[in-house]
XYZ file of C-alpha atoms in Angstrom:
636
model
C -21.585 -15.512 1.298
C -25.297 -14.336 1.894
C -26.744 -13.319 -1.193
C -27.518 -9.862 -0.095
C -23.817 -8.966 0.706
C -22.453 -10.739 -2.670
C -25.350 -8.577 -4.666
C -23.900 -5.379 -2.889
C -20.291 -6.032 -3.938
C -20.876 -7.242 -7.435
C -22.911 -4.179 -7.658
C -20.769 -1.586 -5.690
C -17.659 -2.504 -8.206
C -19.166 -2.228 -11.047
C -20.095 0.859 -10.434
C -17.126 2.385 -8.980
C -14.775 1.217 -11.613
C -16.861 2.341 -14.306
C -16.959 5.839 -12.233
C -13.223 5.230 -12.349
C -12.690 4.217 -15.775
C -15.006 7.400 -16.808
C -12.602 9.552 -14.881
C -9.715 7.708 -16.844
C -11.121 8.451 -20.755
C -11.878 11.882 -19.912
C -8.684 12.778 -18.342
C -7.076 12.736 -22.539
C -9.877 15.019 -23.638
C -10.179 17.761 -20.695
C -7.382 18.056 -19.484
C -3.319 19.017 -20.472
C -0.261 17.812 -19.016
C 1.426 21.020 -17.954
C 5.292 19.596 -17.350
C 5.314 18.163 -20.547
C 5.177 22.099 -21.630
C 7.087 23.468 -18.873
C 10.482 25.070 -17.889
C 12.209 24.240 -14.564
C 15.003 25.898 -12.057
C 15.833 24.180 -9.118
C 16.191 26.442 -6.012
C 18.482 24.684 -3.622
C 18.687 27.310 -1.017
C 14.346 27.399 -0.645
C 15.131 31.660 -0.585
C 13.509 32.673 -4.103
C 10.959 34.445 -4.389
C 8.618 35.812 -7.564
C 11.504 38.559 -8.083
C 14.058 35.951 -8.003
C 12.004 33.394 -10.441
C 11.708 36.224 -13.106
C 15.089 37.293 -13.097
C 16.134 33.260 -13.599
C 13.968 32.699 -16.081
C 14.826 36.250 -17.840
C 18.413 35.161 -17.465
C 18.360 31.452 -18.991
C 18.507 29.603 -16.167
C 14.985 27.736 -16.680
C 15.690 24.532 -18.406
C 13.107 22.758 -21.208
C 11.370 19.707 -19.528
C 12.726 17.218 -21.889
C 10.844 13.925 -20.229
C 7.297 14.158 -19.127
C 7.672 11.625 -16.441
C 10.213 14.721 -14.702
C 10.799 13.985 -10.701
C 10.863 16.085 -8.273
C 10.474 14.010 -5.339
C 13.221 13.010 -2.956
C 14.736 16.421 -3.138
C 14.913 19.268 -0.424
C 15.529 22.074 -3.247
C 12.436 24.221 -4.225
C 11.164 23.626 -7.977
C 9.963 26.513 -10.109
C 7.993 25.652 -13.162
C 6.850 28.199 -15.576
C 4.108 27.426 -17.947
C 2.489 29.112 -20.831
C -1.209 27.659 -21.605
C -2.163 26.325 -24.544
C -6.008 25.856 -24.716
C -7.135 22.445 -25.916
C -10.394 24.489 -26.931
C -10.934 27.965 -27.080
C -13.392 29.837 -25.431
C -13.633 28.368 -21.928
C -12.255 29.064 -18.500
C -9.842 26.745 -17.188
C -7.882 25.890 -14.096
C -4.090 24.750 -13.172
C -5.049 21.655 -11.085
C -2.566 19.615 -9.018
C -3.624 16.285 -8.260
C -1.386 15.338 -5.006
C -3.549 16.920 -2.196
C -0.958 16.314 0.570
C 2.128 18.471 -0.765
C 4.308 19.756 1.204
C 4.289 23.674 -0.431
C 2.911 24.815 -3.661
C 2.860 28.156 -4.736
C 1.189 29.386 -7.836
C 2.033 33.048 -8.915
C -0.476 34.408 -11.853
C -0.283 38.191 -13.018
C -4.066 38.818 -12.024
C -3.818 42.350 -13.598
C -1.515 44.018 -16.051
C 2.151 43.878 -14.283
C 0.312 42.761 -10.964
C 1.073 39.305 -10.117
C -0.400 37.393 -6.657
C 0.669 34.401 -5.482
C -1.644 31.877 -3.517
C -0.010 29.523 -1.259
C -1.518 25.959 -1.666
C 0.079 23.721 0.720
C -0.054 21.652 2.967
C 0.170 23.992 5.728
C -3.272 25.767 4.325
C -6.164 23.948 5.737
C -8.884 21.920 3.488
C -11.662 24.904 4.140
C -9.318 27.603 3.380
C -9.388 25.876 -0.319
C -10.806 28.173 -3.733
C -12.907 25.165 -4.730
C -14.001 22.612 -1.922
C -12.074 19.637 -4.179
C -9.566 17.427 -2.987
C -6.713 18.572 -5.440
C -5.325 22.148 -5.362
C -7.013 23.818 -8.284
C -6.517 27.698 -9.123
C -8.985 29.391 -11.973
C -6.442 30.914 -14.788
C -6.493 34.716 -15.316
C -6.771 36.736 -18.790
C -3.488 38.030 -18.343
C -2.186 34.474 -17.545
C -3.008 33.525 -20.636
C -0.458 35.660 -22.741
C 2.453 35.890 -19.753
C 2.242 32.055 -18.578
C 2.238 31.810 -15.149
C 5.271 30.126 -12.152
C 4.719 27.619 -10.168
C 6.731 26.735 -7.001
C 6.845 23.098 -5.512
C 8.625 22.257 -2.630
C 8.152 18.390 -1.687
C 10.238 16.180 0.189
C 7.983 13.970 1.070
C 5.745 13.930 -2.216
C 6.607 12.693 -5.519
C 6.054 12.596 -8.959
C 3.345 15.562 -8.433
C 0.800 15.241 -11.771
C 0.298 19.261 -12.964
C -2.519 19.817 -15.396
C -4.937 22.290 -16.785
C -8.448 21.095 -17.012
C -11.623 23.099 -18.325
C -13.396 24.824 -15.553
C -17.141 22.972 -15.904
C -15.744 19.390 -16.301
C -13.132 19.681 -13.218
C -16.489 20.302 -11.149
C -17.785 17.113 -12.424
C -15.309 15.167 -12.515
C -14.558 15.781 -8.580
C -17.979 15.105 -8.110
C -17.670 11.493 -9.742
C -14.618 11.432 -7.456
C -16.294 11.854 -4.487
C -18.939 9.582 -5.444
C -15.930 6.993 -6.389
C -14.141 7.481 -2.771
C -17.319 7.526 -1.035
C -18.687 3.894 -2.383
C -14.543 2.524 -2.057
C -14.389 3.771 1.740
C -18.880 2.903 2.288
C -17.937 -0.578 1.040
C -14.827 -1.817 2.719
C -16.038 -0.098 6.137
C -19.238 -1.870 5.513
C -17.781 -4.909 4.713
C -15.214 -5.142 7.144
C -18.178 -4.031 9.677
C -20.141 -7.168 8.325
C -17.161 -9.648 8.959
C -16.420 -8.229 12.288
C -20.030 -9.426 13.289
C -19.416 -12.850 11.964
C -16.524 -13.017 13.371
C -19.020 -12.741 16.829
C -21.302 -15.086 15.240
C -18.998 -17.556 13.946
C -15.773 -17.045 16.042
C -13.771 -17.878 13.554
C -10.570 -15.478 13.523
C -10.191 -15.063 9.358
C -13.253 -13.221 10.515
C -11.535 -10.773 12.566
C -8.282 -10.491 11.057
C -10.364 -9.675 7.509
C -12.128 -6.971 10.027
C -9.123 -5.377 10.909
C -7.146 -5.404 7.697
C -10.213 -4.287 6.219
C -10.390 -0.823 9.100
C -6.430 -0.293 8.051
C -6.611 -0.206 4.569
C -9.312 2.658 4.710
C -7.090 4.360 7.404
C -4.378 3.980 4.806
C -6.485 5.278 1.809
C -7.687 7.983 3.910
C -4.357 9.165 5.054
C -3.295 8.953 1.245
C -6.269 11.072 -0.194
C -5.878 13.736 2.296
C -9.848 12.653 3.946
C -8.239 11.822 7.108
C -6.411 15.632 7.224
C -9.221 17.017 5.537
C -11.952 15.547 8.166
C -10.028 14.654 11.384
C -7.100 16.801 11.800
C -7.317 20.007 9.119
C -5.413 22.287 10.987
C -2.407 19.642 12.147
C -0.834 19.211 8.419
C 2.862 18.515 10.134
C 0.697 14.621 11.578
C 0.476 13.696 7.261
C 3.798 11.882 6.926
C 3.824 10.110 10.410
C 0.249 9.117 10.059
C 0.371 7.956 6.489
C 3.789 5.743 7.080
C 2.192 4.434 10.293
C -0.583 3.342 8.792
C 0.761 1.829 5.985
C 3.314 -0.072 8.015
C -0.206 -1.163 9.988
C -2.332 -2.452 6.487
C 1.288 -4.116 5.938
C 0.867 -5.880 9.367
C -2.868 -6.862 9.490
C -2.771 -8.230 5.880
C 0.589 -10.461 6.808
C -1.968 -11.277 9.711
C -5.518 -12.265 7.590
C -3.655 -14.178 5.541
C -1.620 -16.575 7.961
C -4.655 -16.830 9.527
C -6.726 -17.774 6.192
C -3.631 -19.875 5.147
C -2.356 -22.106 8.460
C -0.285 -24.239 5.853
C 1.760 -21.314 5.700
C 3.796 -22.055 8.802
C 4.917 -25.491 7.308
C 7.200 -23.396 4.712
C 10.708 -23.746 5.758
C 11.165 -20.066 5.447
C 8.268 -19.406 7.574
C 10.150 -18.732 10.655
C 12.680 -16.597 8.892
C 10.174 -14.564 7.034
C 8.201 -14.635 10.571
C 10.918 -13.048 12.598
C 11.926 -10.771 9.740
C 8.793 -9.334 9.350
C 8.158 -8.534 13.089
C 11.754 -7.008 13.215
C 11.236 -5.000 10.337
C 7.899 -4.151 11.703
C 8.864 -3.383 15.363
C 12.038 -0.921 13.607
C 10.035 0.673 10.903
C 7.617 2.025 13.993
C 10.632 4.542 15.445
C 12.024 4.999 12.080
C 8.886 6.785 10.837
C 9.829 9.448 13.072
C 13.540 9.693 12.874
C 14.129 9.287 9.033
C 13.213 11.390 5.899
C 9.617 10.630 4.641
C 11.776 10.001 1.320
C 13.286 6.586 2.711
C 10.422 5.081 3.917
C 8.586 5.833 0.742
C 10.918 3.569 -0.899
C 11.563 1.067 1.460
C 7.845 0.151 2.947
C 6.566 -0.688 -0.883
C 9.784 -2.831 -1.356
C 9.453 -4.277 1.722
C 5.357 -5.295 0.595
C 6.175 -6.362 -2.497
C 9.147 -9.320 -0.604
C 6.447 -10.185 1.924
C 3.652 -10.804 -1.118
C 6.218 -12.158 -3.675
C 6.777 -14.719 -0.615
C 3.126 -15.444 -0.289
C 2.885 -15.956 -3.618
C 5.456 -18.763 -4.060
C 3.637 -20.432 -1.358
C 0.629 -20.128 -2.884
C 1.269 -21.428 -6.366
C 3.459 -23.993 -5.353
C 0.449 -25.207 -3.372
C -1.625 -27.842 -5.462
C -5.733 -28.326 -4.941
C -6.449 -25.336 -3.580
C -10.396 -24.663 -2.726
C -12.717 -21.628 -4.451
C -12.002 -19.223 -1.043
C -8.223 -19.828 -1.041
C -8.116 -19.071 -4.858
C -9.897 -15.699 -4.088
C -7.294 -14.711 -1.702
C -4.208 -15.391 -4.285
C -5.886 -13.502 -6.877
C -6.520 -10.566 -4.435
C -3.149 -10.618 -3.652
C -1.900 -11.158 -6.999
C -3.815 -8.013 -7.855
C -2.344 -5.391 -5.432
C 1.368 -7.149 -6.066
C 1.215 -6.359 -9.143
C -0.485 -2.638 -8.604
C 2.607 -2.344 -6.117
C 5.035 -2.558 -8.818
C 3.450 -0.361 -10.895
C 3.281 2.157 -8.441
C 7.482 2.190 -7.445
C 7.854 2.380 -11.577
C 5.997 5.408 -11.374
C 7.105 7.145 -8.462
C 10.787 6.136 -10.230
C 9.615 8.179 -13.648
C 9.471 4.833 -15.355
C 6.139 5.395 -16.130
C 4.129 8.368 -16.675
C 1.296 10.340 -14.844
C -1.677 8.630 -16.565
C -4.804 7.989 -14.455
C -5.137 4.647 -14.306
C -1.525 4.620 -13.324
C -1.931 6.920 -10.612
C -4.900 5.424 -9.082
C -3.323 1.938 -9.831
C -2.945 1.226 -6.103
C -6.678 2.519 -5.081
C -8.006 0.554 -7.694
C -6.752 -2.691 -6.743
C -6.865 -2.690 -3.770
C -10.350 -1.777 -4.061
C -10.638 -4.773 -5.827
C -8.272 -7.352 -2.938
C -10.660 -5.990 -0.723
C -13.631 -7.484 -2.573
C -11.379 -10.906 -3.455
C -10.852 -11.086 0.315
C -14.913 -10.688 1.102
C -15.593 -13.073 -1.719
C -12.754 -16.000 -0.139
C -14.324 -15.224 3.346
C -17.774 -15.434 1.765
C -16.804 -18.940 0.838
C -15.683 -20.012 4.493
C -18.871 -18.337 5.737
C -20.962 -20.563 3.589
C -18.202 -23.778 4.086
C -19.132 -23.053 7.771
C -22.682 -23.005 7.483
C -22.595 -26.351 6.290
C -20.308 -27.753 8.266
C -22.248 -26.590 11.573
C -26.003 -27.944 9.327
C -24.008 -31.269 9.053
C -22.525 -31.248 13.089
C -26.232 -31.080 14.060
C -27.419 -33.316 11.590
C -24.402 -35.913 12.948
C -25.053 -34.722 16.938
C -28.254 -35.551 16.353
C -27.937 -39.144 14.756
C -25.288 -39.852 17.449
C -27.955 -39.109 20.461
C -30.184 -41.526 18.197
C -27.479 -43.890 18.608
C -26.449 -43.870 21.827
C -29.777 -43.864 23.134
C -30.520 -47.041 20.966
C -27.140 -48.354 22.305
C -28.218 -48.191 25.977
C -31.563 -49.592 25.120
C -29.746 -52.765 23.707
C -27.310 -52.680 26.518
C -29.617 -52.430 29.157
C -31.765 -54.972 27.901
C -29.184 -57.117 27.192
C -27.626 -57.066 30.435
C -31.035 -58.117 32.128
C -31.061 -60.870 29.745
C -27.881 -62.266 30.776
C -28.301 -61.627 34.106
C -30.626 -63.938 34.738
C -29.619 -67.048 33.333
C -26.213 -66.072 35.107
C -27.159 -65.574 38.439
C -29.363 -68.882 38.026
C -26.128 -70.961 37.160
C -24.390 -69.506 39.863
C -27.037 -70.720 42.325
C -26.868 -74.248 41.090
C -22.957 -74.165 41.555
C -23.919 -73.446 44.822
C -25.933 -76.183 45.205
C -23.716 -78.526 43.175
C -20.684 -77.253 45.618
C -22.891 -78.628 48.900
C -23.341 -81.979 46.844
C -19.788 -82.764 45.432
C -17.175 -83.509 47.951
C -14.595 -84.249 45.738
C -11.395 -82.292 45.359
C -10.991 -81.794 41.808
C -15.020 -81.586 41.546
C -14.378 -78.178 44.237
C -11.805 -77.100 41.981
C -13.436 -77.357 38.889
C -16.767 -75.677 40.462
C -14.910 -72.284 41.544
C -13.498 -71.819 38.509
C -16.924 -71.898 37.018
C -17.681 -69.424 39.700
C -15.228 -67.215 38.817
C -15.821 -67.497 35.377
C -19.817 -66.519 35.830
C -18.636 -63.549 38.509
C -16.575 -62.564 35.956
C -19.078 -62.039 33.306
C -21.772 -60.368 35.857
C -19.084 -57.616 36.338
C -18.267 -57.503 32.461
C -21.752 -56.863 32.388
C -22.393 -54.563 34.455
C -19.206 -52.462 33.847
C -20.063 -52.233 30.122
C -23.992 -50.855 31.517
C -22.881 -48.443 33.719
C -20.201 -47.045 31.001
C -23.307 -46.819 28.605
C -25.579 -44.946 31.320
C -23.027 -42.798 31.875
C -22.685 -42.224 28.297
C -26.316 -41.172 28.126
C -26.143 -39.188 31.419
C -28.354 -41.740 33.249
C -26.578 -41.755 36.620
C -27.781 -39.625 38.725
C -25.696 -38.633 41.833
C -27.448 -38.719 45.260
C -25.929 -36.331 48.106
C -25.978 -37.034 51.929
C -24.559 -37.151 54.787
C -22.789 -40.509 55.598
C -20.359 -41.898 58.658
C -16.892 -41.723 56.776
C -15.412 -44.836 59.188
C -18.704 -47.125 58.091
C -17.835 -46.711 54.442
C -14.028 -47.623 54.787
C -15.030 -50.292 56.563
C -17.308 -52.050 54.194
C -14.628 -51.181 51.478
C -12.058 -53.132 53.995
C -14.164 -56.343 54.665
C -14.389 -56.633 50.884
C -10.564 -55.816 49.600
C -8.929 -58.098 52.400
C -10.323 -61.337 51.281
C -9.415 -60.606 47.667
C -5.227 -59.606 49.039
C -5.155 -62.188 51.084
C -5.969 -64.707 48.582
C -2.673 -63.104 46.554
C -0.976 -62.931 49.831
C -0.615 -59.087 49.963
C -0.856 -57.083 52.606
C -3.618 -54.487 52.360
C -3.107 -51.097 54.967
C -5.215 -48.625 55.994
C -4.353 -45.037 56.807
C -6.700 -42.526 58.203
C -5.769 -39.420 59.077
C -7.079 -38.545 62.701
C -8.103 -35.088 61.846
C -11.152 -36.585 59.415
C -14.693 -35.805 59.994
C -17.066 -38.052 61.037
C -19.698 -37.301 58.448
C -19.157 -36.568 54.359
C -21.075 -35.188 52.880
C -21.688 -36.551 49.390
C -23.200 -39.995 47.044
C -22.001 -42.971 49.940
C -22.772 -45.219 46.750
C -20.560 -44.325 44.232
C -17.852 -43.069 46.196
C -18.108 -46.866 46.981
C -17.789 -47.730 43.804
C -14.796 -45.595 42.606
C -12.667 -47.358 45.622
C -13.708 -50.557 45.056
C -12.380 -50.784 41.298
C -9.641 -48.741 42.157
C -8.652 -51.091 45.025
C -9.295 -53.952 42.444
C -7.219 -52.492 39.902
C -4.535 -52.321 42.550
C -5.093 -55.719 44.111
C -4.937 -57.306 40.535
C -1.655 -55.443 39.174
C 0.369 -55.701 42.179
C 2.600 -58.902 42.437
C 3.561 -58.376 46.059
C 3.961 -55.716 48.571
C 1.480 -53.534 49.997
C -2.303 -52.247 48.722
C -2.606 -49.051 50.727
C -5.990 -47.354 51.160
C -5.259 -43.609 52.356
C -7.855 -41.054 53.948
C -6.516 -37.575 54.949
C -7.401 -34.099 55.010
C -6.217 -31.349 52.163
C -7.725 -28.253 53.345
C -11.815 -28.320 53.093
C -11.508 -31.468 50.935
C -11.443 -35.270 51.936
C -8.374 -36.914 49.588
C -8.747 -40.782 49.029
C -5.688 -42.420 47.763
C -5.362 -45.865 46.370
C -1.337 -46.495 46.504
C 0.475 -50.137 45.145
C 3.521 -51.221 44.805
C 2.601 -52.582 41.240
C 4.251 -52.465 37.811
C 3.609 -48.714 37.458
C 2.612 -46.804 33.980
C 4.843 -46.186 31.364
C 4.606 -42.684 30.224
C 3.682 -43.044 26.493
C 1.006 -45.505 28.090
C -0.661 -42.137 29.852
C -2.508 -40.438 26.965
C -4.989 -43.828 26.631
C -5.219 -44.413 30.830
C -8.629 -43.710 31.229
C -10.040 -44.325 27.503
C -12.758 -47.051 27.481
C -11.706 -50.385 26.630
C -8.233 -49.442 27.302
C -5.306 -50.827 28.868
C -2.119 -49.848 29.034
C -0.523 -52.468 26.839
C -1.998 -55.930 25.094
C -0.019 -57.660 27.489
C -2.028 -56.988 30.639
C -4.888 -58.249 29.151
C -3.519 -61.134 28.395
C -2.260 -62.120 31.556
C -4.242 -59.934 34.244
C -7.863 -59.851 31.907
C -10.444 -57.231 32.680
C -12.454 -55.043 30.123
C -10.710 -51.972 30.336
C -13.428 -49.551 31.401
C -13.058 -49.520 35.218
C -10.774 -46.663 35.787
C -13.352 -45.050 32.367
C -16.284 -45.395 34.823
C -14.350 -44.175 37.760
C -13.364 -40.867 36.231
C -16.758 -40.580 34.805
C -18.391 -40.915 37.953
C -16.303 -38.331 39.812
C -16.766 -35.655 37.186
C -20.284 -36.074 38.012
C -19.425 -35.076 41.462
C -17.339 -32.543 40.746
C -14.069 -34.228 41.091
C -11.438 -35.722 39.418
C -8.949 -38.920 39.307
C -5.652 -37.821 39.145
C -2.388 -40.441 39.430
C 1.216 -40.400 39.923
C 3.272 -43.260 38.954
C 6.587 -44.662 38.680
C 7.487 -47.832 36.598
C 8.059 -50.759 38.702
C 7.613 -49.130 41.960
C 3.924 -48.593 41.975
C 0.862 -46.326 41.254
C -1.338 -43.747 43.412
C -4.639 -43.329 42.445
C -6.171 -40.133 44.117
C -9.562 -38.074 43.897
C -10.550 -35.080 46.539
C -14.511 -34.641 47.765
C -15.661 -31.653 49.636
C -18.529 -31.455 52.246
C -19.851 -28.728 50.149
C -20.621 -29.322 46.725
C -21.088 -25.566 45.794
C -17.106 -24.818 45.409
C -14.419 -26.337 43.120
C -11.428 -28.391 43.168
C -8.383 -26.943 44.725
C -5.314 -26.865 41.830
């Protein structure tokens, strides 16, 4: 990771988690848990009023809160609280603050006056600049009378739970939204900005963890922000009915990017013989959840989307700690996930009543994933760096291979004049000595020193011309050329060579040809003549057939035999230098192996290609297409 973007992270959570943790140790000093002091009545029928809430509470039916960890989530029944306040400090103003800012309906009924009591409606369905304070949680300033007659509040919430009531001293609720907003504002600055900043390396690097990080990195803060109520508050204030479909939505999104980063960050993954299960399961879940979120209760899905996170992480997980040797970016990722896993389950114990309404609790699942986010930068950081390397060494290694093969055709070419020479000089004196010996087994023995030398001037020059092409050397002359003067010199020279294996060697030209082709006369030459070689040598008896037809704009030549064919595992090394298809053509058929190598090579420089069909034991076709024009491609 560059230094400047580790620096910012380091730096950015310190500082927000100390912002946090500041938040967190004043919370016990400023503030009072008001259901720990409160009486409840639950309204079933959602029709009581103020009236109605007095005469309840004047008969009996408001219960003691017994447990401070009281629910009242999952429930379609109206919940009245009433509270008397009992000052942690006397002498200042305070205010009834409610932490959840996306409840359904809250009401809040104070007696302003003496016997006057208002009631200010702080739901959802009031927008964020309608607020008394411009905060994020509902907060109401207490009144004199308030003080002596308590006050009611009315919560209706089906889709929020466990909703945190407290009264906090006026002057330190200011600040301590303030350090909020300074909190959210560096959490959402720095995964934008980091998710921004892998989204360009992603363009500079193409490597997809890149891009997946990106995206996962865009949905959490589209998750957080739905969550916090910045998304309502910014985007959408006066369409409060969008909260539960957007925040669902989006967390079934952050569930489906992060499944995502972290395949693509872990490809061993897929090995796992549950992968495909988990795979399928996931998308199903995935591709039902979507309708679901606007069909079923916000309730069910509240429950079911952070079980259904904690299976897919628990499974990740396993994976991961089962896996042995893993590097420093890969040990980021499990601790980032180990993190928000574990944040998860504190969360559902929470949102259960299992575990109170403290702030680090509440802000459990902010926190931490906070804190993935900057795991996830950090394991990415690593790759970034592992790539930078890896791309220093490539060019390092390209480099010292163009050395290389440059010094290889050097030696080759030189090489290959040096043997030349002395070759071509004892295949004049066996010319000589062949005038000069009349005897039969002195003939005999003569040619096969002929063949022998001939042999080794076209080992020679096949392994020079596979070198040249190697360094891009060969250069590829266009023209115009008589098509019936080049199949004829290609003729003169195959039929002595079939005839002396008594096959029969056949021509085919189509009569709709050209005259003239345009193209390099030279190495179209060449190609035939090794491919009519090739098909000369492998073919026990039958037919070498030389074909020349039309296909369109393009001129097809086809070399056809009714050799031993290819096998199809035998395929894959075809045209690899030094290859043939098994040991035992060398053996009894010789060759180097690089003629049908140079052939291909050859026609990619004229912007063709050697294709073949085959069948075993009936034969091979060797085919390549040129076109008059050299500015248009191959045909499929």
């Amino acid at each position: 990771m560059p230094i400047g973007l580790r620096t910012f992270t380091n730096l950015t959570s310190i500082f927000f988690l100390s912002l946090c943790l500041g938040n967190c140790s004043d919370k016990y000093y400023e503030c009072t848990d008001v259901l720990a002091d409160s009486y409840y009545w639950e309204d079933p029928s959602l029709s009581a009023g103020l009236n109605s809430a007095k005469e309840a509470f004047s008969s009996g039916k408001f219960q003691k809160i017994k447990d401070s960890k009281y629910n009242i989530g999952y429930s379609k029944s109206a919940h009245w609280f009433y509270y008397i306040p009992q000052f942690p400090a006397e002498g200042n103003r305070y205010w009834l603050v409610i932490e959840n800012p996306l409840l359904d309906f809250v009401d809040l009924s104070l007696e302003e006056k003496e016997n006057f009591w208002k009631t200010w409606e702080m739901g959802d369905h009031r927008p964020y600049m309608n607020r008394i304070l411009p905060i994020r949680p509902f907060a109401l300033r207490l009144t004199e009378p308030s003080y002596r007659t308590g006050m009611f509040v009315r919560v209706q919430s089906e889709g929020s739970i466990r909703v945190p009531l407290a009264m906090c001293r006026g002057d330190w609720l200011i600040s301590r939204e303030a350090r909020a907003e300074i909190s959210y504002g560096l959490f959402f600055g720095s995964i934008l900005f980091i998710g921004i900043y892998h989204l360009i390396s992603y363009f500079y690097s193409k490597k997809t963890t890149f891009l997946t990080f990106a995206v996962y990195s865009i949905s959490l803060t589209i998750f957080i922000g739905s969550q916090t109520g910045h998304l309502q508050q910014y985007f959408y204030p006066d369409r409060t009915d969008w909260n539960n479909y957007i925040i669902q939505l989006s967390s079934i999104f952050v569930c489906t990017t992060g499944m995502i980063f972290i395949y693509s960050f872990f490809p061993f993954l897929s090995e796992s013989k549950f992968y495909k299960i988990i795979k399928y399961s996931a998308a199903t879940c995935v591709i039902l959840l979507i309708p679901c979120v606007f069909i079923l209760r916000y309730s069910y899905l509240s429950r079911f989307i952070p079980m259904f996170s904690v299976g897919m992480m628990f499974f990740f997980l396993v994976t991961l700690f089962q896996r042995k040797n893993l590097n420093q970016s890969e040990l980021w990722v499990r601790r980032g996930i180990l993190i928000v896993f574990f944040a998860i389950l504190v969360s559902i114990l929470r949102l259960n009543s299992i575990l109170p309404n403290a702030f680090i609790i509440i802000h459990a699942l902010k926190i931490s994933q906070f804190l993935e986010i900057l795991c996830f930068a950090l394991a990415t950081g690593s790759q970034y760096n592992l790539i930078q390397q890896f791309a220093l060494t490539t060019n390092v290694e390209k480099e010292t291979a163009l050395k290389l093969a440059k010094s290889k055709t050097e030696i080759l070419s030189y090489l290959s004049h040096e043997i030349r020479s002395p070759i071509h000089s004892i295949m004049a004196y066996i010319e000589i000595l062949s005038e000069k010996e009349t005897g039969r087994q002195s003939q005999e023995e003569l040619k096969y020193l002929q063949r022998s030398a001939e042999h080794v001037v076209k080992l020679v020059s096949d392994i020079l011309d596979q070198s040249r092409l190697e360094a891009g050397k060969i250069e590829i002359h266009k023209e115009n050329f008589h098509l019936s003067d080049l199949i004829d010199d290609i003729s003169g020279e195959v039929k002595a060579i079939a005839a002396q294996k008594n096959l029969s060697f056949v021509v085919n030209l189509s009569p709709d040809l050209p005259k003239t082709l345009y193209g390099d006369s030279f190495h179209i030459h060449q190609v035939l003549t090794n491919l009519l070689s090739n098909a000369v040598k492998f073919t026990k008896e039958g037919t070498v057939t030389l074909s020349v037809s039309l296909v369109g704009e393009y001129v097809q030549f086809s070399v056809i035999d009714s050799g031993l064919g290819i096998k199809e595992d035998e395929m894959a090394i075809l045209f690899s230098q030094f290859s043939q298809a098994n040991r035992s053509i060398y053996k009894k058929f010789g060759g180097t192996g690089l003629g049908l190598s140079i052939c291909r090579g050859l026609l990619v420089l004229m912007n063709s290609e050697l294709k073949v069909k085959t069948e075993l034991e009936k034969g091979s076709e060797f085919y390549f297409l040129i076109r008059n024009e050299s500015n248009k491609s191959l045909p499929r």
